[in-house]
Coordinates of C-alpha atoms in Angstrom, one line a residue:
M547 CA 89.0 97.0 91.6
A548 CA 88.1 96.5 88.1
S549 CA 86.3 93.5 86.9
T550 CA 88.5 90.3 86.6
P551 CA 87.4 87.4 84.4
W552 CA 85.8 84.4 86.3
S553 CA 85.6 80.9 84.9
P554 CA 82.2 79.3 84.7
A555 CA 83.0 77.0 87.5
A556 CA 84.1 79.8 89.8
T557 CA 81.0 81.7 88.8
S558 CA 78.8 78.7 89.8
R559 CA 80.6 78.3 93.1
L560 CA 80.1 81.9 94.0
R561 CA 76.5 81.9 93.2
S562 CA 76.1 78.9 95.4
M563 CA 77.9 80.5 98.2
L564 CA 75.9 83.6 97.9
A565 CA 72.7 81.6 98.0
L566 CA 73.7 79.8 101.0
L567 CA 74.6 83.0 102.8
L568 CA 71.5 84.7 102.0
G569 CA 69.4 81.8 103.1
A570 CA 71.3 81.7 106.6
V571 CA 70.5 85.4 106.8
A572 CA 66.8 84.9 106.2
M573 CA 66.6 82.2 108.8
A574 CA 68.2 84.4 111.5
P575 CA 66.1 85.3 114.4
P576 CA 64.3 88.8 114.0
S577 CA 65.7 89.9 117.2
S578 CA 69.5 89.5 116.1
V579 CA 68.7 91.6 113.0
K580 CA 66.9 94.3 114.9
E581 CA 69.9 94.8 117.2
A582 CA 72.0 95.8 114.3
A583 CA 70.0 99.1 114.0
V584 CA 70.2 102.2 116.2
P585 CA 67.7 101.8 118.9
A586 CA 64.6 103.9 118.6
G587 CA 65.3 105.8 121.7
T588 CA 68.8 106.7 120.5
A589 CA 67.5 107.8 117.1
R590 CA 65.0 110.0 118.8
D591 CA 68.0 111.5 120.9
V592 CA 70.0 111.9 117.7
S593 CA 67.1 113.8 116.1
R594 CA 66.9 116.0 119.1
V595 CA 70.6 116.9 118.9
N596 CA 70.4 117.6 115.2
R597 CA 67.7 120.2 115.7
Q598 CA 70.6 122.2 117.7
G599 CA 73.0 121.8 114.7
P600 CA 75.0 122.2 112.7
F601 CA 78.1 121.2 114.7
V602 CA 81.8 121.0 114.2
G603 CA 83.2 117.4 114.9
V604 CA 86.2 117.2 117.0
V605 CA 87.8 113.9 116.4
V606 CA 90.7 112.7 118.9
P607 CA 92.5 109.3 118.8
N608 CA 92.6 108.4 122.4
G609 CA 91.7 109.4 126.0
F610 CA 95.2 110.6 126.7
E611 CA 94.7 113.3 124.2
M612 CA 91.0 114.0 124.9
E613 CA 90.9 114.4 128.5
P614 CA 92.9 117.7 128.5
L615 CA 90.3 119.1 126.2
L616 CA 87.5 118.0 128.3
R617 CA 89.0 119.7 131.3
S618 CA 89.9 122.8 129.5
P619 CA 87.8 126.0 130.5
E620 CA 87.3 126.5 126.8
F621 CA 85.0 123.5 126.6
S622 CA 81.5 123.9 128.0
P623 CA 79.5 120.7 127.9
A624 CA 75.8 120.7 126.9
K625 CA 73.5 120.9 130.0
K626 CA 70.4 118.8 128.9
L627 CA 72.2 116.1 126.9
P628 CA 75.9 116.2 127.5
Y629 CA 76.7 112.9 125.6
L630 CA 75.0 110.1 123.7
D631 CA 76.5 106.6 123.4
V632 CA 76.2 104.9 120.0
A633 CA 77.8 101.5 119.0
G634 CA 80.6 101.7 121.8
R635 CA 81.4 105.3 121.1
R636 CA 80.6 108.4 123.3
F637 CA 79.7 111.5 121.4
R638 CA 80.0 114.4 123.7
F639 CA 78.1 117.7 123.0
G640 CA 79.0 121.2 124.1
T641 CA 80.7 124.3 123.0
I642 CA 84.2 125.6 122.3
A643 CA 84.7 129.5 121.9
N644 CA 80.9 129.7 121.3
R645 CA 80.9 127.2 118.6
K646 CA 78.8 124.1 118.8
V647 CA 80.9 120.9 118.8
I648 CA 80.6 117.2 119.0
I649 CA 83.8 115.6 120.5
V650 CA 84.3 111.8 119.9
M651 CA 87.3 109.4 120.6
T652 CA 88.2 107.1 117.7
S653 CA 90.8 104.7 119.4
L654 CA 94.1 104.0 117.4
G655 CA 94.6 103.1 113.8
M656 CA 93.0 103.7 110.5
L657 CA 90.0 101.4 110.8
N658 CA 88.9 102.7 114.1
S659 CA 89.3 106.3 113.1
G660 CA 87.6 105.8 109.7
V661 CA 84.7 104.0 111.2
T662 CA 84.1 106.6 114.1
T663 CA 84.3 109.5 111.6
Q664 CA 81.7 107.9 109.3
F665 CA 79.4 107.4 112.5
L666 CA 79.9 111.0 113.2
L667 CA 79.0 112.1 109.7
T668 CA 76.2 109.7 109.2
L669 CA 74.3 110.4 112.6
F670 CA 74.9 114.1 113.1
D671 CA 74.5 117.4 111.4
V672 CA 78.3 118.1 111.1
E673 CA 79.7 121.1 109.0
G674 CA 83.3 120.3 109.4
I675 CA 85.9 118.2 111.2
V676 CA 88.9 119.1 113.3
H677 CA 91.3 116.2 114.1
F678 CA 94.1 116.8 116.6
G679 CA 96.7 114.8 118.6
I680 CA 100.2 113.7 118.8
A681 CA 102.2 112.7 115.9
G682 CA 105.8 111.6 114.8
N683 CA 108.0 114.3 113.2
A684 CA 110.0 113.7 110.0
D685 CA 111.4 117.2 109.6
P686 CA 114.7 117.8 111.4
N687 CA 114.1 121.5 111.7
L688 CA 111.1 121.0 114.0
R689 CA 111.5 120.1 117.6
I690 CA 109.5 118.3 120.4
G691 CA 106.3 120.2 121.3
D692 CA 106.0 122.0 118.0
V693 CA 102.7 122.0 116.3
T694 CA 102.1 121.2 112.7
V695 CA 99.1 121.8 110.4
P696 CA 99.6 119.8 107.1
R697 CA 97.9 120.8 104.0
Y698 CA 97.6 117.3 102.4
W699 CA 97.6 113.9 103.8
M700 CA 98.4 110.5 102.3
H701 CA 97.7 107.0 103.4
T702 CA 101.1 105.2 103.3
G703 CA 99.7 101.7 104.4
L704 CA 98.2 100.5 101.0
W705 CA 100.9 98.6 99.3
Y706 CA 101.5 96.3 96.4
W707 CA 104.1 93.8 97.8
Q708 CA 106.2 92.7 94.8
R709 CA 107.5 89.2 94.6
Y710 CA 111.2 88.4 95.0
G711 CA 113.0 88.5 91.6
D712 CA 110.9 91.1 90.1
G713 CA 112.5 94.5 89.5
R714 CA 111.3 98.1 89.1
E715 CA 111.0 97.6 85.4
K716 CA 108.5 94.6 85.9
E717 CA 104.8 95.5 85.4
L718 CA 102.8 94.8 88.3
A719 CA 99.7 92.5 88.2
L720 CA 96.6 94.3 87.2
E721 CA 98.6 97.4 86.3
S722 CA 97.4 97.5 82.8
N723 CA 93.8 98.0 84.0
G724 CA 94.5 100.7 86.5
D725 CA 94.3 98.4 89.7
S726 CA 97.9 98.9 90.7
T727 CA 100.7 101.5 89.7
R728 CA 104.4 102.2 90.0
K729 CA 103.9 105.9 89.6
Y730 CA 104.4 106.8 93.2
G731 CA 107.6 104.8 94.1
A732 CA 108.5 101.9 96.2
L733 CA 110.4 101.1 99.3
N734 CA 113.1 98.5 98.5
F735 CA 114.2 96.7 101.5
S736 CA 117.7 95.8 100.1
D737 CA 118.4 99.6 100.1
H738 CA 118.2 99.4 104.0
T739 CA 120.4 96.6 104.8
A740 CA 122.7 97.6 107.7
G741 CA 126.6 97.3 107.1
A742 CA 126.2 96.6 103.4
R743 CA 125.4 98.6 100.1
K744 CA 123.1 96.9 97.9
P745 CA 123.9 93.3 98.3
A746 CA 124.0 91.3 95.2
A747 CA 121.7 88.7 96.6
G748 CA 119.0 91.4 97.3
N749 CA 116.4 90.9 99.9
L750 CA 113.7 88.3 100.0
L751 CA 111.1 90.9 101.0
N752 CA 112.0 92.8 97.7
S753 CA 110.0 95.9 97.4
V754 CA 106.5 97.4 98.3
W755 CA 104.9 99.9 95.9
Y756 CA 102.7 102.6 97.4
Q757 CA 99.3 102.8 96.0
P758 CA 96.6 105.5 95.9
E759 CA 93.3 105.1 97.5
E760 CA 90.2 104.3 95.5
V761 CA 87.4 106.7 96.5
F762 CA 83.7 107.0 95.5
P763 CA 82.9 110.8 95.7
A764 CA 79.5 111.6 97.2
D765 CA 78.7 113.9 94.3
G766 CA 79.8 111.6 91.6
T767 CA 78.2 108.6 89.9
P768 CA 77.7 105.7 92.2
E769 CA 80.4 103.0 92.1
S770 CA 82.5 105.3 89.8
R771 CA 85.9 105.3 91.4
R772 CA 88.7 107.6 91.2
H773 CA 92.2 107.3 92.6
V774 CA 93.6 109.7 95.2
L775 CA 97.0 109.8 96.9
W776 CA 97.1 113.3 98.4
V777 CA 93.9 114.4 100.3
P778 CA 93.8 118.0 100.9
V779 CA 92.2 119.7 104.0
D780 CA 89.5 122.4 103.6
E781 CA 91.0 125.5 102.2
R782 CA 88.9 127.6 104.4
Y783 CA 90.1 125.9 107.5
Y784 CA 93.7 125.8 106.3
G785 CA 93.4 129.5 105.6
L786 CA 92.3 130.2 109.3
S787 CA 95.1 128.2 110.6
E788 CA 97.6 130.8 109.3
K789 CA 96.9 132.8 112.2
L790 CA 98.0 130.1 114.5
E791 CA 101.6 130.5 113.3
A792 CA 101.8 133.8 115.2
M793 CA 101.1 132.2 118.6
T794 CA 103.9 132.8 121.2
T795 CA 102.0 131.4 124.2
L796 CA 102.9 127.7 124.0
E797 CA 104.7 126.8 127.1
R798 CA 108.2 125.2 127.4
C799 CA 107.8 123.0 130.4
V800 CA 105.1 121.5 132.6
N801 CA 106.7 123.0 135.7
N802 CA 106.8 126.5 134.4
G803 CA 110.5 126.3 134.6
T804 CA 110.9 126.0 138.4
S805 CA 113.3 123.0 137.9
G806 CA 115.6 124.9 135.6
T807 CA 114.9 122.4 132.9
G808 CA 112.7 122.3 129.8
L809 CA 112.4 122.4 126.2
P810 CA 115.4 124.1 124.3
R811 CA 113.0 126.7 123.0
R812 CA 109.4 127.8 123.1
P813 CA 107.3 125.4 120.9
A814 CA 106.1 126.9 117.6
V815 CA 103.2 126.4 115.2
A816 CA 104.0 125.7 111.6
R817 CA 101.8 125.2 108.6
V818 CA 103.4 122.4 106.4
E819 CA 102.8 120.8 103.1
R820 CA 102.3 117.1 103.8
G821 CA 101.6 114.6 106.4
C822 CA 101.0 110.8 106.2
G823 CA 99.6 108.0 108.2
A824 CA 99.0 104.3 108.5
S825 CA 98.2 101.8 111.2
V826 CA 101.9 101.6 112.0
F827 CA 103.6 103.2 114.9
V828 CA 106.8 104.6 113.3
D829 CA 109.7 104.6 115.8
N830 CA 112.4 103.8 113.1
A831 CA 114.7 106.5 111.8
A832 CA 115.4 104.9 108.4
Y833 CA 111.8 104.6 107.6
R834 CA 111.1 108.1 108.8
Q835 CA 113.9 109.4 106.7
F836 CA 112.6 107.6 103.6
L837 CA 109.2 108.9 104.1
R838 CA 110.6 112.4 104.3
S839 CA 112.8 112.0 101.2
R840 CA 110.3 110.3 99.1
F841 CA 107.1 112.0 99.8
G842 CA 108.2 115.2 101.6
V843 CA 106.1 114.6 104.7
T844 CA 106.5 116.4 108.1
A845 CA 103.9 114.7 110.3
I846 CA 103.5 110.9 110.6
D847 CA 100.5 109.3 112.5
M848 CA 98.0 106.6 112.6
E849 CA 94.7 107.9 112.1
T850 CA 94.5 111.2 110.0
A851 CA 94.6 109.8 106.4
A852 CA 91.5 107.7 107.3
V853 CA 89.6 110.8 108.6
A854 CA 90.6 112.8 105.7
L855 CA 89.3 110.1 103.2
V856 CA 86.1 109.5 104.9
A857 CA 85.5 113.4 105.1
L858 CA 86.7 113.8 101.5
S859 CA 83.4 115.5 100.6
S860 CA 83.1 117.4 103.8
P861 CA 85.3 120.4 105.0
Y862 CA 87.6 119.4 107.8
G863 CA 90.7 120.8 109.4
R864 CA 93.5 118.8 111.0
S865 CA 96.5 119.7 113.2
R866 CA 98.9 117.5 115.2
T867 CA 101.5 118.1 117.8
S868 CA 105.0 116.7 116.8
P869 CA 106.3 115.0 119.9
A870 CA 109.7 113.7 118.7
V871 CA 111.8 112.8 115.7
A872 CA 111.8 108.9 115.6
P873 CA 115.2 108.3 117.2
Q874 CA 117.9 106.1 116.2
G875 CA 118.6 105.7 119.9
R876 CA 116.6 106.3 122.9
T877 CA 116.1 109.9 123.9
R878 CA 113.9 111.7 126.5
P879 CA 113.3 115.5 126.9
A880 CA 114.9 117.1 130.1
C881 CA 111.3 117.6 131.4
T882 CA 107.8 116.4 130.6
P883 CA 106.4 119.0 128.2
R884 CA 103.1 120.4 129.1
W885 CA 101.3 118.9 125.9
R886 CA 101.8 115.5 127.5
R887 CA 99.2 116.6 130.2
R888 CA 97.2 119.3 128.5
T889 CA 96.3 119.9 124.9
Q890 CA 99.2 122.0 123.5
S891 CA 98.2 122.5 119.9
L892 CA 95.0 124.5 120.9
S893 CA 93.8 123.8 117.4
P894 CA 90.1 123.0 118.2
F895 CA 90.0 126.4 119.9
A896 CA 92.0 128.7 117.7
L897 CA 90.6 127.4 114.5
Y898 CA 87.2 128.7 115.5
R899 CA 88.3 131.9 117.0
C900 CA 90.2 133.2 114.0

C-alpha cells in the first residue's frame, strides 16, 4: 500500500510501540530465538538433497488427493532419504517417470498453500511446480471427472467492501493513489436477492470490488510493487499439456462398469483459459455463475492462486479435476468415480512424459 500521511501524535505512538516491541524481543531467552531457525541437522539434510537436484515440486492440497499419487506405481520414493520433515510439513523425495520430484501437502486454503510453496522454493532446488487436485467447475459444458488445465489464475478473495449507500460511481478510498480500483468489477448483493429484482432499498451488504494482488517481482527493484490480476502458468508447461487433451484412458467408474452404472461419458482433458480461487468453498450456483459470467473462469478452487503468486518468478504448471458444477440442489453421481480414490488427472506424470 502506498504511504499514508501520519499525524505527529500517531507517529510518536508508533515509535514508542516499536521500541517496546524490539526491547521485548531483545530480552527473549536465546533458546526461543534459536528454535525459530531450521535445525542444523535438517539444514545438512536439505543441502544433501539439493546436491541431487534440481527437482520438480508437486504440490497437493490434502492427503485425500496425495495418497493415490504415493500409491501409484509411477512414483518411486528415494531409498536413502525418502522424506524430510520441516515446520510440520513432510517433503517426500523420489521420481515420477524418471523425473526427480519433491511432493508436499499444503492443507486447505490460500495461506497454507502459499506458505508451503514458499518453504518448498526457499529450501530446495526446484525448477518448476505442478499443482493438482479436485476443483469446482463453472463451465456447464464440462462434467464430473473432467480434467482442466487453466492458463491463467486469479485470486478472487481480495476485496474492497463498499459501504452501504455508495454506488458504482463513487470513488473508493485510496483509489486516487492506486491502492484500490473499480477496474475489475464488483459483486452487488442486491442483484442476487431471491424473489425480487433489484429491490429499491438495496442491500446493507452493498458491493465488493475485486482487487488485483500486489506483487514484488524477484527480478525487480526491492519494494517496488506492481499489480497482477491474472497470473499465467509457465508457457513451456502449458504447451506440454496440449498432449494431455488426446488422452482417452480416463475411466468412467471405479467398479469398471460391473454394476451397470457410471459417469454418462468418459472423462476428458481440456485446456481452458481461466481458473480462480480463494479461501472459500464454493457450493453456491449463483456465485459460480457470477464468476463464470464476470471473469470467464472454468475451475474454482481454494489453493492455486496462492501457489501461482508465490511461484510468479518460477515456472510452474497446474491442473485440476472438475468434480462437479456447484449445484442448486443436492446431486450425486450414479457411482463413485475413480478419481475419488485414485488420481485421475495424471497431470504430474504426463506433464513430464510429454
